Amino acid sequence: IESAKEASLGIPGVDGSTPAFIAAAGGLGCVVSDYDGVELSTLPKEAIVRRLFAHQRVIEQAMESHAVLPVRFGTVLNSLQEAYSLLAQRREQFFNLLSTIQDKVEIEVAATWDTNSVLREISTEEEVVCARTTILSKGQPSLEDQVRLGELVKARMDKRREVYRRQTVYHLL
């Protein structure tokens, strides 16, 4: 964020108890919180979700008064000095990015689909029907044939996912 001074955000950080705060240097600030716990990816799913929600609350709080360059959940710096060093090293880049996102809001969109329905549709596509027919014409399908068919179906699903993603992004812009 752009910030000339260090300040507390007044809400708990990722660990749920110590406050999140702004570590500022050169007109930029990192929104940080202390965390002395174990590697986040090793925590039970519930603990990760609690920390993820805390991370999101901190971002939302910061967004009330600043443009925020979000950082991926779980990003850990070893010290405040590392945060200050990052701000100094990337100062120009961060200012440029902040100016491009000024007055914009980031939203996260998650989409789900009925996998069984999509698989039924894909199973009727000509390329998949031909591959399945060819495999079955040989008698008992080999493991290699089954893997190839599975890879083809996965590729078709990935293609659909990308089309849906592009359509969604198009409608959001």
Tab-separated table of N, CA and C in Angstrom:
chain	number	residue	atom	x	y	z
A	1	ILE	N	0.853	-1.176	0.000
A	1	ILE	CA	0.000	0.000	0.000
A	1	ILE	C	0.891	1.229	0.000
A	2	GLU	N	0.310	2.355	-0.395
A	2	GLU	CA	1.027	3.608	-0.201
A	2	GLU	C	0.812	4.030	1.238
A	3	SER	N	1.912	4.267	1.945
A	3	SER	CA	1.808	4.693	3.338
A	3	SER	C	3.121	5.331	3.761
A	4	ALA	N	3.017	6.491	4.337
A	4	ALA	CA	4.207	7.188	4.811
A	4	ALA	C	4.519	6.850	6.258
A	5	LYS	N	3.578	6.221	6.949
A	5	LYS	CA	3.827	5.968	8.362
A	5	LYS	C	3.388	4.575	8.768
A	6	GLU	N	4.027	4.090	9.812
A	6	GLU	CA	3.676	2.794	10.374
A	6	GLU	C	2.450	2.980	11.266
A	7	ALA	N	1.583	1.984	11.249
A	7	ALA	CA	0.366	2.084	12.052
A	7	ALA	C	-0.219	0.701	12.256
A	8	SER	N	-0.977	0.549	13.326
A	8	SER	CA	-1.718	-0.678	13.567
A	8	SER	C	-3.025	-0.608	12.790
A	9	LEU	N	-3.480	-1.745	12.290
A	9	LEU	CA	-4.783	-1.785	11.627
A	9	LEU	C	-5.902	-2.023	12.624
A	10	GLY	N	-5.550	-2.389	13.836
A	10	GLY	CA	-6.557	-2.563	14.870
A	10	GLY	C	-7.331	-3.868	14.792
A	11	ILE	N	-6.865	-4.801	13.996
A	11	ILE	CA	-7.517	-6.113	13.929
A	11	ILE	C	-6.440	-7.190	14.012
A	12	PRO	N	-6.826	-8.380	14.474
A	12	PRO	CA	-5.830	-9.452	14.578
A	12	PRO	C	-5.291	-9.860	13.208
A	13	GLY	N	-4.040	-10.262	13.210
A	13	GLY	CA	-3.415	-10.766	11.997
A	13	GLY	C	-3.675	-12.249	11.818
A	14	VAL	N	-2.834	-12.881	11.051
A	14	VAL	CA	-3.026	-14.274	10.672
A	14	VAL	C	-3.041	-15.214	11.869
A	15	ASP	N	-2.276	-14.905	12.906
A	15	ASP	CA	-2.251	-15.815	14.059
A	15	ASP	C	-3.482	-15.679	14.946
A	16	GLY	N	-4.311	-14.655	14.665
A	16	GLY	CA	-5.557	-14.488	15.403
A	16	GLY	C	-5.445	-13.696	16.686
A	17	SER	N	-4.222	-13.348	17.093
A	17	SER	CA	-4.095	-12.617	18.355
A	17	SER	C	-3.279	-11.337	18.218
A	18	THR	N	-2.114	-11.386	17.602
A	18	THR	CA	-1.316	-10.166	17.468
A	18	THR	C	-1.876	-9.311	16.346
A	19	PRO	N	-1.857	-7.984	16.524
A	19	PRO	CA	-2.496	-7.116	15.528
A	19	PRO	C	-1.704	-7.031	14.220
A	20	ALA	N	-2.452	-6.882	13.138
A	20	ALA	CA	-1.838	-6.598	11.838
A	20	ALA	C	-1.427	-5.133	11.852
A	21	PHE	N	-0.348	-4.825	11.156
A	21	PHE	CA	0.141	-3.455	11.154
A	21	PHE	C	0.819	-3.140	9.828
A	22	ILE	N	1.081	-1.861	9.636
A	22	ILE	CA	1.756	-1.396	8.429
A	22	ILE	C	3.209	-1.153	8.771
A	23	ALA	N	4.104	-1.816	8.044
A	23	ALA	CA	5.538	-1.559	8.130
A	23	ALA	C	5.861	-0.654	6.949
A	24	ALA	N	6.187	0.617	7.209
A	24	ALA	CA	6.315	1.613	6.145
A	24	ALA	C	7.767	2.034	5.919
A	25	ALA	N	8.053	2.325	4.650
A	25	ALA	CA	9.371	2.838	4.270
A	25	ALA	C	9.263	3.461	2.883
A	26	GLY	N	9.773	4.683	2.735
A	26	GLY	CA	9.837	5.327	1.423
A	26	GLY	C	8.485	5.548	0.773
A	27	GLY	N	7.441	5.772	1.566
A	27	GLY	CA	6.121	6.032	1.005
A	27	GLY	C	5.311	4.786	0.703
A	28	LEU	N	5.897	3.623	0.964
A	28	LEU	CA	5.200	2.347	0.755
A	28	LEU	C	5.044	1.642	2.089
A	29	GLY	N	4.069	0.766	2.161
A	29	GLY	CA	3.894	-0.011	3.373
A	29	GLY	C	3.530	-1.441	3.063
A	30	CYS	N	4.067	-2.342	3.853
A	30	CYS	CA	3.648	-3.747	3.827
A	30	CYS	C	2.669	-3.928	4.975
A	31	VAL	N	1.552	-4.529	4.698
A	31	VAL	CA	0.617	-4.885	5.761
A	31	VAL	C	1.044	-6.271	6.229
A	32	VAL	N	1.434	-6.355	7.497
A	32	VAL	CA	2.016	-7.591	8.018
A	32	VAL	C	1.409	-7.933	9.372
A	33	SER	N	1.670	-9.159	9.775
A	33	SER	CA	1.343	-9.572	11.139
A	33	SER	C	2.398	-10.580	11.564
A	34	ASP	N	2.585	-10.666	12.872
A	34	ASP	CA	3.538	-11.645	13.389
A	34	ASP	C	2.961	-13.039	13.240
A	35	TYR	N	3.840	-13.997	12.967
A	35	TYR	CA	3.423	-15.396	12.917
A	35	TYR	C	4.622	-16.247	13.284
A	36	ASP	N	4.512	-16.943	14.388
A	36	ASP	CA	5.589	-17.809	14.845
A	36	ASP	C	5.213	-19.279	14.764
A	37	GLY	N	4.142	-19.569	14.069
A	37	GLY	CA	3.648	-20.938	14.001
A	37	GLY	C	4.408	-21.789	13.001
A	38	VAL	N	3.916	-22.984	12.839
A	38	VAL	CA	4.500	-23.937	11.899
A	38	VAL	C	4.166	-23.531	10.471
A	39	GLU	N	4.814	-24.137	9.523
A	39	GLU	CA	4.536	-23.916	8.097
A	39	GLU	C	3.032	-24.037	7.868
A	40	LEU	N	2.446	-23.009	7.262
A	40	LEU	CA	0.988	-22.974	7.106
A	40	LEU	C	0.441	-24.191	6.369
A	41	SER	N	1.161	-24.650	5.356
A	41	SER	CA	0.657	-25.773	4.558
A	41	SER	C	0.589	-27.074	5.351
A	42	THR	N	1.248	-27.134	6.515
A	42	THR	CA	1.225	-28.364	7.318
A	42	THR	C	0.089	-28.380	8.337
A	43	LEU	N	-0.630	-27.275	8.448
A	43	LEU	CA	-1.720	-27.182	9.421
A	43	LEU	C	-2.939	-27.973	8.954
A	44	PRO	N	-3.786	-28.379	9.883
A	44	PRO	CA	-5.058	-29.008	9.491
A	44	PRO	C	-5.902	-28.020	8.681
A	45	LYS	N	-6.756	-28.560	7.858
A	45	LYS	CA	-7.556	-27.725	6.954
A	45	LYS	C	-8.327	-26.632	7.701
A	46	GLU	N	-8.919	-26.948	8.839
A	46	GLU	CA	-9.691	-25.941	9.590
A	46	GLU	C	-8.809	-24.776	10.023
A	47	ALA	N	-7.591	-25.088	10.459
A	47	ALA	CA	-6.669	-24.036	10.907
A	47	ALA	C	-6.252	-23.162	9.727
A	48	ILE	N	-6.036	-23.773	8.579
A	48	ILE	CA	-5.677	-23.003	7.382
A	48	ILE	C	-6.827	-22.075	7.009
A	49	VAL	N	-8.054	-22.590	7.046
A	49	VAL	CA	-9.214	-21.770	6.689
A	49	VAL	C	-9.354	-20.597	7.652
A	50	ARG	N	-9.165	-20.829	8.957
A	50	ARG	CA	-9.232	-19.726	9.936
A	50	ARG	C	-8.198	-18.654	9.615
A	51	ARG	N	-7.004	-19.070	9.292
A	51	ARG	CA	-5.938	-18.109	8.978
A	51	ARG	C	-6.200	-17.414	7.641
A	52	LEU	N	-6.775	-18.147	6.697
A	52	LEU	CA	-7.132	-17.545	5.417
A	52	LEU	C	-8.197	-16.466	5.609
A	53	PHE	N	-9.183	-16.725	6.437
A	53	PHE	CA	-10.205	-15.715	6.717
A	53	PHE	C	-9.594	-14.505	7.412
A	54	ALA	N	-8.666	-14.737	8.327
A	54	ALA	CA	-7.994	-13.618	8.995
A	54	ALA	C	-7.222	-12.794	7.966
A	55	HIS	N	-6.530	-13.474	7.052
A	55	HIS	CA	-5.785	-12.798	5.978
A	55	HIS	C	-6.742	-11.929	5.155
A	56	GLN	N	-7.898	-12.490	4.813
A	56	GLN	CA	-8.884	-11.760	4.015
A	56	GLN	C	-9.420	-10.546	4.772
A	57	ARG	N	-9.687	-10.706	6.072
A	57	ARG	CA	-10.165	-9.566	6.876
A	57	ARG	C	-9.131	-8.439	6.904
A	58	VAL	N	-7.870	-8.799	7.022
A	58	VAL	CA	-6.808	-7.789	7.037
A	58	VAL	C	-6.774	-7.054	5.699
A	59	ILE	N	-6.858	-7.782	4.607
A	59	ILE	CA	-6.863	-7.148	3.279
A	59	ILE	C	-8.063	-6.210	3.149
A	60	GLU	N	-9.231	-6.672	3.548
A	60	GLU	CA	-10.430	-5.841	3.450
A	60	GLU	C	-10.300	-4.582	4.300
A	61	GLN	N	-9.731	-4.706	5.476
A	61	GLN	CA	-9.517	-3.545	6.349
A	61	GLN	C	-8.572	-2.551	5.675
A	62	ALA	N	-7.494	-3.055	5.120
A	62	ALA	CA	-6.525	-2.180	4.442
A	62	ALA	C	-7.163	-1.513	3.228
A	63	MET	N	-8.047	-2.232	2.525
A	63	MET	CA	-8.682	-1.688	1.320
A	63	MET	C	-9.651	-0.553	1.620
A	64	GLU	N	-10.085	-0.442	2.867
A	64	GLU	CA	-10.998	0.653	3.207
A	64	GLU	C	-10.345	2.020	3.029
A	65	SER	N	-9.023	2.076	3.147
A	65	SER	CA	-8.359	3.374	3.037
A	65	SER	C	-7.165	3.389	2.095
A	66	HIS	N	-6.855	2.264	1.456
A	66	HIS	CA	-5.684	2.191	0.578
A	66	HIS	C	-5.968	1.315	-0.643
A	67	ALA	N	-5.251	1.595	-1.718
A	67	ALA	CA	-5.186	0.630	-2.818
A	67	ALA	C	-4.226	-0.457	-2.342
A	68	VAL	N	-4.582	-1.708	-2.548
A	68	VAL	CA	-3.799	-2.819	-2.014
A	68	VAL	C	-3.302	-3.711	-3.146
A	69	LEU	N	-1.998	-3.947	-3.141
A	69	LEU	CA	-1.432	-4.985	-4.001
A	69	LEU	C	-1.483	-6.267	-3.174
A	70	PRO	N	-2.411	-7.147	-3.452
A	70	PRO	CA	-2.550	-8.326	-2.602
A	70	PRO	C	-1.357	-9.270	-2.757
A	71	VAL	N	-1.041	-9.930	-1.666
A	71	VAL	CA	0.016	-10.929	-1.644
A	71	VAL	C	-0.646	-12.258	-1.337
A	72	ARG	N	-0.153	-13.292	-1.951
A	72	ARG	CA	-0.744	-14.610	-1.779
A	72	ARG	C	-0.726	-15.027	-0.316
A	73	PHE	N	-1.825	-15.601	0.116
A	73	PHE	CA	-1.920	-16.119	1.465
A	73	PHE	C	-0.788	-17.114	1.693
A	74	GLY	N	-0.160	-17.000	2.852
A	74	GLY	CA	0.918	-17.925	3.207
A	74	GLY	C	2.296	-17.385	2.898
A	75	THR	N	2.372	-16.186	2.303
A	75	THR	CA	3.672	-15.581	2.045
A	75	THR	C	4.282	-15.180	3.385
A	76	VAL	N	5.475	-15.658	3.641
A	76	VAL	CA	6.116	-15.410	4.930
A	76	VAL	C	7.471	-14.749	4.707
A	77	LEU	N	7.689	-13.669	5.435
A	77	LEU	CA	8.999	-13.023	5.467
A	77	LEU	C	9.625	-13.342	6.821
A	78	ASN	N	10.925	-13.454	6.836
A	78	ASN	CA	11.599	-13.860	8.067
A	78	ASN	C	11.724	-12.755	9.102
A	79	SER	N	11.615	-11.500	8.655
A	79	SER	CA	11.780	-10.392	9.597
A	79	SER	C	11.181	-9.125	9.009
A	80	LEU	N	11.016	-8.129	9.860
A	80	LEU	CA	10.573	-6.816	9.370
A	80	LEU	C	11.622	-6.232	8.439
A	81	GLN	N	12.884	-6.497	8.721
A	81	GLN	CA	13.954	-5.990	7.855
A	81	GLN	C	13.787	-6.506	6.430
A	82	GLU	N	13.350	-7.740	6.299
A	82	GLU	CA	13.095	-8.313	4.981
A	82	GLU	C	11.961	-7.559	4.282
A	83	ALA	N	10.942	-7.171	5.031
A	83	ALA	CA	9.830	-6.395	4.467
A	83	ALA	C	10.337	-5.033	3.986
A	84	TYR	N	11.140	-4.359	4.813
A	84	TYR	CA	11.687	-3.058	4.421
A	84	TYR	C	12.581	-3.189	3.190
A	85	SER	N	13.353	-4.239	3.145
A	85	SER	CA	14.238	-4.480	2.000
A	85	SER	C	13.419	-4.701	0.726
A	86	LEU	N	12.348	-5.467	0.837
A	86	LEU	CA	11.466	-5.712	-0.313
A	86	LEU	C	10.868	-4.403	-0.816
A	87	LEU	N	10.406	-3.567	0.102
A	87	LEU	CA	9.840	-2.272	-0.293
A	87	LEU	C	10.872	-1.412	-1.004
A	88	ALA	N	12.090	-1.414	-0.529
A	88	ALA	CA	13.146	-0.606	-1.148
A	88	ALA	C	13.528	-1.154	-2.524
A	89	GLN	N	13.684	-2.456	-2.620
A	89	GLN	CA	14.105	-3.078	-3.880
A	89	GLN	C	13.067	-2.934	-4.984
A	90	ARG	N	11.809	-2.991	-4.635
A	90	ARG	CA	10.734	-2.976	-5.634
A	90	ARG	C	9.940	-1.677	-5.615
A	91	ARG	N	10.503	-0.649	-5.033
A	91	ARG	CA	9.785	0.613	-4.816
A	91	ARG	C	9.108	1.131	-6.082
A	92	GLU	N	9.872	1.291	-7.154
A	92	GLU	CA	9.315	1.841	-8.397
A	92	GLU	C	8.234	0.923	-8.975
A	93	GLN	N	8.511	-0.360	-8.985
A	93	GLN	CA	7.543	-1.328	-9.510
A	93	GLN	C	6.239	-1.284	-8.705
A	94	PHE	N	6.352	-1.241	-7.370
A	94	PHE	CA	5.151	-1.200	-6.538
A	94	PHE	C	4.354	0.085	-6.766
A	95	PHE	N	5.046	1.223	-6.864
A	95	PHE	CA	4.330	2.481	-7.119
A	95	PHE	C	3.601	2.428	-8.464
A	96	ASN	N	4.262	1.883	-9.488
A	96	ASN	CA	3.621	1.765	-10.807
A	96	ASN	C	2.381	0.869	-10.740
A	97	LEU	N	2.510	-0.252	-10.077
A	97	LEU	CA	1.370	-1.163	-9.959
A	97	LEU	C	0.237	-0.533	-9.156
A	98	LEU	N	0.587	0.149	-8.087
A	98	LEU	CA	-0.448	0.813	-7.285
A	98	LEU	C	-1.194	1.865	-8.093
A	99	SER	N	-0.481	2.574	-8.962
A	99	SER	CA	-1.162	3.592	-9.766
A	99	SER	C	-2.118	2.961	-10.776
A	100	THR	N	-1.814	1.752	-11.244
A	100	THR	CA	-2.715	1.099	-12.205
A	100	THR	C	-3.954	0.518	-11.539
A	101	ILE	N	-3.875	0.199	-10.260
A	101	ILE	CA	-5.046	-0.384	-9.598
A	101	ILE	C	-5.818	0.625	-8.760
A	102	GLN	N	-5.333	1.854	-8.720
A	102	GLN	CA	-6.011	2.892	-7.941
A	102	GLN	C	-7.481	2.943	-8.333
A	103	ASP	N	-8.359	3.024	-7.365
A	103	ASP	CA	-9.808	3.101	-7.581
A	103	ASP	C	-10.401	1.850	-8.225
A	104	LYS	N	-9.712	0.723	-8.105
A	104	LYS	CA	-10.236	-0.546	-8.597
A	104	LYS	C	-10.358	-1.501	-7.422
A	105	VAL	N	-11.199	-2.496	-7.576
A	105	VAL	CA	-11.419	-3.474	-6.529
A	105	VAL	C	-11.147	-4.850	-7.099
A	106	GLU	N	-10.448	-5.666	-6.334
A	106	GLU	CA	-10.206	-7.039	-6.739
A	106	GLU	C	-11.341	-7.902	-6.217
A	107	ILE	N	-11.848	-8.767	-7.083
A	107	ILE	CA	-12.839	-9.736	-6.632
A	107	ILE	C	-12.332	-11.122	-7.005
A	108	GLU	N	-12.713	-12.057	-6.206
A	108	GLU	CA	-12.353	-13.433	-6.490
A	108	GLU	C	-13.621	-14.159	-6.879
A	109	VAL	N	-13.563	-14.855	-7.979
A	109	VAL	CA	-14.733	-15.573	-8.469
A	109	VAL	C	-14.410	-17.056	-8.467
A	110	ALA	N	-15.276	-17.819	-7.873
A	110	ALA	CA	-15.142	-19.270	-7.903
A	110	ALA	C	-16.373	-19.826	-8.600
A	111	ALA	N	-16.135	-20.752	-9.485
A	111	ALA	CA	-17.241	-21.353	-10.221
A	111	ALA	C	-17.206	-22.864	-10.000
A	112	THR	N	-18.367	-23.454	-9.994
A	112	THR	CA	-18.456	-24.906	-9.898
A	112	THR	C	-19.263	-25.412	-11.081
A	113	TRP	N	-19.096	-26.664	-11.347
A	113	TRP	CA	-19.898	-27.262	-12.395
A	113	TRP	C	-20.251	-28.683	-11.985
A	114	ASP	N	-21.267	-29.218	-12.634
A	114	ASP	CA	-21.702	-30.578	-12.376
A	114	ASP	C	-20.788	-31.496	-13.188
A	115	THR	N	-19.822	-32.093	-12.524
A	115	THR	CA	-18.814	-32.905	-13.206
A	115	THR	C	-19.443	-34.049	-13.984
A	116	ASN	N	-20.437	-34.711	-13.392
A	116	ASN	CA	-21.078	-35.835	-14.098
A	116	ASN	C	-21.735	-35.370	-15.391
A	117	SER	N	-22.390	-34.223	-15.348
A	117	SER	CA	-23.042	-33.680	-16.540
A	117	SER	C	-22.004	-33.342	-17.614
A	118	VAL	N	-20.911	-32.708	-17.201
A	118	VAL	CA	-19.853	-32.351	-18.156
A	118	VAL	C	-19.234	-33.605	-18.759
A	119	LEU	N	-18.994	-34.614	-17.932
A	119	LEU	CA	-18.428	-35.864	-18.453
A	119	LEU	C	-19.375	-36.538	-19.438
A	120	ARG	N	-20.697	-36.492	-19.152
A	120	ARG	CA	-21.669	-37.058	-20.111
A	120	ARG	C	-21.588	-36.326	-21.448
A	121	GLU	N	-21.508	-34.990	-21.392
A	121	GLU	CA	-21.411	-34.210	-22.630
A	121	GLU	C	-20.132	-34.543	-23.387
A	122	ILE	N	-19.027	-34.608	-22.681
A	122	ILE	CA	-17.738	-34.902	-23.322
A	122	ILE	C	-17.752	-36.297	-23.930
A	123	SER	N	-18.424	-37.223	-23.276
A	123	SER	CA	-18.453	-38.607	-23.779
A	123	SER	C	-19.161	-38.720	-25.115
A	124	THR	N	-19.928	-37.698	-25.503
A	124	THR	CA	-20.620	-37.734	-26.798
A	124	THR	C	-19.851	-36.990	-27.891
A	125	GLU	N	-18.736	-36.348	-27.530
A	125	GLU	CA	-17.948	-35.635	-28.536
A	125	GLU	C	-17.279	-36.639	-29.473
A	126	GLU	N	-17.220	-36.270	-30.746
A	126	GLU	CA	-16.747	-37.185	-31.779
A	126	GLU	C	-15.368	-37.767	-31.481
A	127	GLU	N	-14.444	-36.934	-31.065
A	127	GLU	CA	-13.079	-37.395	-30.801
A	127	GLU	C	-13.053	-38.435	-29.672
A	128	VAL	N	-13.846	-38.230	-28.656
A	128	VAL	CA	-13.896	-39.156	-27.525
A	128	VAL	C	-14.606	-40.445	-27.930
A	129	VAL	N	-15.706	-40.318	-28.672
A	129	VAL	CA	-16.434	-41.502	-29.138
A	129	VAL	C	-15.528	-42.364	-30.012
A	130	CYS	N	-14.792	-41.742	-30.918
A	130	CYS	CA	-13.875	-42.489	-31.801
A	130	CYS	C	-12.786	-43.191	-30.995
A	131	ALA	N	-12.198	-42.489	-30.051
A	131	ALA	CA	-11.138	-43.080	-29.230
A	131	ALA	C	-11.680	-44.258	-28.427
A	132	ARG	N	-12.857	-44.081	-27.811
A	132	ARG	CA	-13.443	-45.155	-27.014
A	132	ARG	C	-13.786	-46.361	-27.907
A	133	THR	N	-14.351	-46.093	-29.092
A	133	THR	CA	-14.712	-47.175	-30.020
A	133	THR	C	-13.471	-47.943	-30.451
A	134	THR	N	-12.409	-47.224	-30.759
A	134	THR	CA	-11.155	-47.863	-31.179
A	134	THR	C	-10.608	-48.750	-30.068
A	135	ILE	N	-10.618	-48.240	-28.859
A	135	ILE	CA	-10.105	-49.006	-27.714
A	135	ILE	C	-10.945	-50.257	-27.485
A	136	LEU	N	-12.275	-50.116	-27.524
A	136	LEU	CA	-13.153	-51.247	-27.258
A	136	LEU	C	-13.135	-52.283	-28.381
A	137	SER	N	-12.793	-51.844	-29.599
A	137	SER	CA	-12.743	-52.790	-30.718
A	137	SER	C	-11.590	-53.787	-30.568
A	138	LYS	N	-10.624	-53.460	-29.720
A	138	LYS	CA	-9.480	-54.350	-29.500
A	138	LYS	C	-9.793	-55.442	-28.480
A	139	GLY	N	-10.970	-55.391	-27.885
A	139	GLY	CA	-11.298	-56.350	-26.825
A	139	GLY	C	-11.085	-55.699	-25.477
A	140	GLN	N	-10.437	-56.394	-24.577
A	140	GLN	CA	-10.174	-55.874	-23.229
A	140	GLN	C	-9.187	-54.714	-23.336
A	141	PRO	N	-9.607	-53.497	-22.891
A	141	PRO	CA	-8.704	-52.340	-22.996
A	141	PRO	C	-7.507	-52.488	-22.059
A	142	SER	N	-6.350	-52.125	-22.588
A	142	SER	CA	-5.139	-52.172	-21.766
A	142	SER	C	-5.111	-50.953	-20.843
A	143	LEU	N	-4.285	-51.027	-19.838
A	143	LEU	CA	-4.124	-49.901	-18.925
A	143	LEU	C	-3.651	-48.670	-19.693
A	144	GLU	N	-2.774	-48.870	-20.642
A	144	GLU	CA	-2.263	-47.769	-21.460
A	144	GLU	C	-3.393	-47.107	-22.259
A	145	ASP	N	-4.287	-47.925	-22.824
A	145	ASP	CA	-5.432	-47.384	-23.564
A	145	ASP	C	-6.350	-46.584	-22.639
A	146	GLN	N	-6.588	-47.119	-21.459
A	146	GLN	CA	-7.445	-46.432	-20.499
A	146	GLN	C	-6.832	-45.091	-20.085
A	147	VAL	N	-5.531	-45.076	-19.884
A	147	VAL	CA	-4.839	-43.832	-19.510
A	147	VAL	C	-4.950	-42.816	-20.641
A	148	ARG	N	-4.741	-43.262	-21.877
A	148	ARG	CA	-4.846	-42.347	-23.030
A	148	ARG	C	-6.248	-41.752	-23.139
A	149	LEU	N	-7.264	-42.589	-22.941
A	149	LEU	CA	-8.640	-42.094	-22.996
A	149	LEU	C	-8.881	-41.101	-21.853
A	150	GLY	N	-8.390	-41.431	-20.669
A	150	GLY	CA	-8.515	-40.519	-19.532
A	150	GLY	C	-7.838	-39.186	-19.785
A	151	GLU	N	-6.668	-39.227	-20.406
A	151	GLU	CA	-5.951	-37.987	-20.733
A	151	GLU	C	-6.723	-37.161	-21.751
A	152	LEU	N	-7.343	-37.823	-22.713
A	152	LEU	CA	-8.155	-37.123	-23.708
A	152	LEU	C	-9.348	-36.447	-23.038
A	153	VAL	N	-10.024	-37.167	-22.154
A	153	VAL	CA	-11.176	-36.600	-21.452
A	153	VAL	C	-10.721	-35.424	-20.586
A	154	LYS	N	-9.603	-35.576	-19.893
A	154	LYS	CA	-9.088	-34.485	-19.064
A	154	LYS	C	-8.769	-33.265	-19.928
A	155	ALA	N	-8.158	-33.473	-21.075
A	155	ALA	CA	-7.839	-32.356	-21.976
A	155	ALA	C	-9.112	-31.647	-22.433
A	156	ARG	N	-10.153	-32.420	-22.722
A	156	ARG	CA	-11.429	-31.816	-23.136
A	156	ARG	C	-12.042	-31.023	-21.973
A	157	MET	N	-11.934	-31.543	-20.753
A	157	MET	CA	-12.449	-30.818	-19.578
A	157	MET	C	-11.652	-29.535	-19.363
A	158	ASP	N	-10.331	-29.627	-19.495
A	158	ASP	CA	-9.485	-28.439	-19.327
A	158	ASP	C	-9.837	-27.375	-20.356
A	159	LYS	N	-10.114	-27.809	-21.577
A	159	LYS	CA	-10.482	-26.867	-22.638
A	159	LYS	C	-11.800	-26.170	-22.292
A	160	ARG	N	-12.766	-26.936	-21.828
A	160	ARG	CA	-14.048	-26.336	-21.423
A	160	ARG	C	-13.853	-25.365	-20.263
A	161	ARG	N	-13.041	-25.774	-19.293
A	161	ARG	CA	-12.782	-24.914	-18.136
A	161	ARG	C	-12.205	-23.578	-18.598
A	162	GLU	N	-11.280	-23.622	-19.544
A	162	GLU	CA	-10.662	-22.391	-20.043
A	162	GLU	C	-11.675	-21.534	-20.803
A	163	VAL	N	-12.542	-22.154	-21.582
A	163	VAL	CA	-13.586	-21.405	-22.293
A	163	VAL	C	-14.517	-20.732	-21.286
A	164	TYR	N	-14.929	-21.473	-20.262
A	164	TYR	CA	-15.807	-20.896	-19.237
A	164	TYR	C	-15.097	-19.752	-18.507
A	165	ARG	N	-13.807	-19.936	-18.215
A	165	ARG	CA	-13.043	-18.902	-17.526
A	165	ARG	C	-13.001	-17.634	-18.367
A	166	ARG	N	-12.705	-17.785	-19.648
A	166	ARG	CA	-12.641	-16.609	-20.535
A	166	ARG	C	-13.989	-15.913	-20.646
A	167	GLN	N	-15.064	-16.700	-20.777
A	167	GLN	CA	-16.399	-16.119	-20.858
A	167	GLN	C	-16.736	-15.343	-19.584
A	168	THR	N	-16.397	-15.906	-18.461
A	168	THR	CA	-16.672	-15.243	-17.185
A	168	THR	C	-15.906	-13.944	-17.077
A	169	VAL	N	-14.624	-13.982	-17.394
A	169	VAL	CA	-13.798	-12.767	-17.327
A	169	VAL	C	-14.340	-11.722	-18.301
A	170	TYR	N	-14.724	-12.135	-19.496
A	170	TYR	CA	-15.280	-11.205	-20.492
A	170	TYR	C	-16.502	-10.479	-19.940
A	171	HIS	N	-17.391	-11.239	-19.291
A	171	HIS	CA	-18.625	-10.643	-18.762
A	171	HIS	C	-18.359	-9.757	-17.550
A	172	LEU	N	-17.276	-10.006	-16.827
A	172	LEU	CA	-16.943	-9.181	-15.672
A	172	LEU	C	-16.280	-7.874	-16.073
A	173	LEU	N	-15.627	-7.864	-17.211
A	173	LEU	CA	-14.949	-6.637	-17.652
A	173	LEU	C	-15.953	-5.750	-18.273
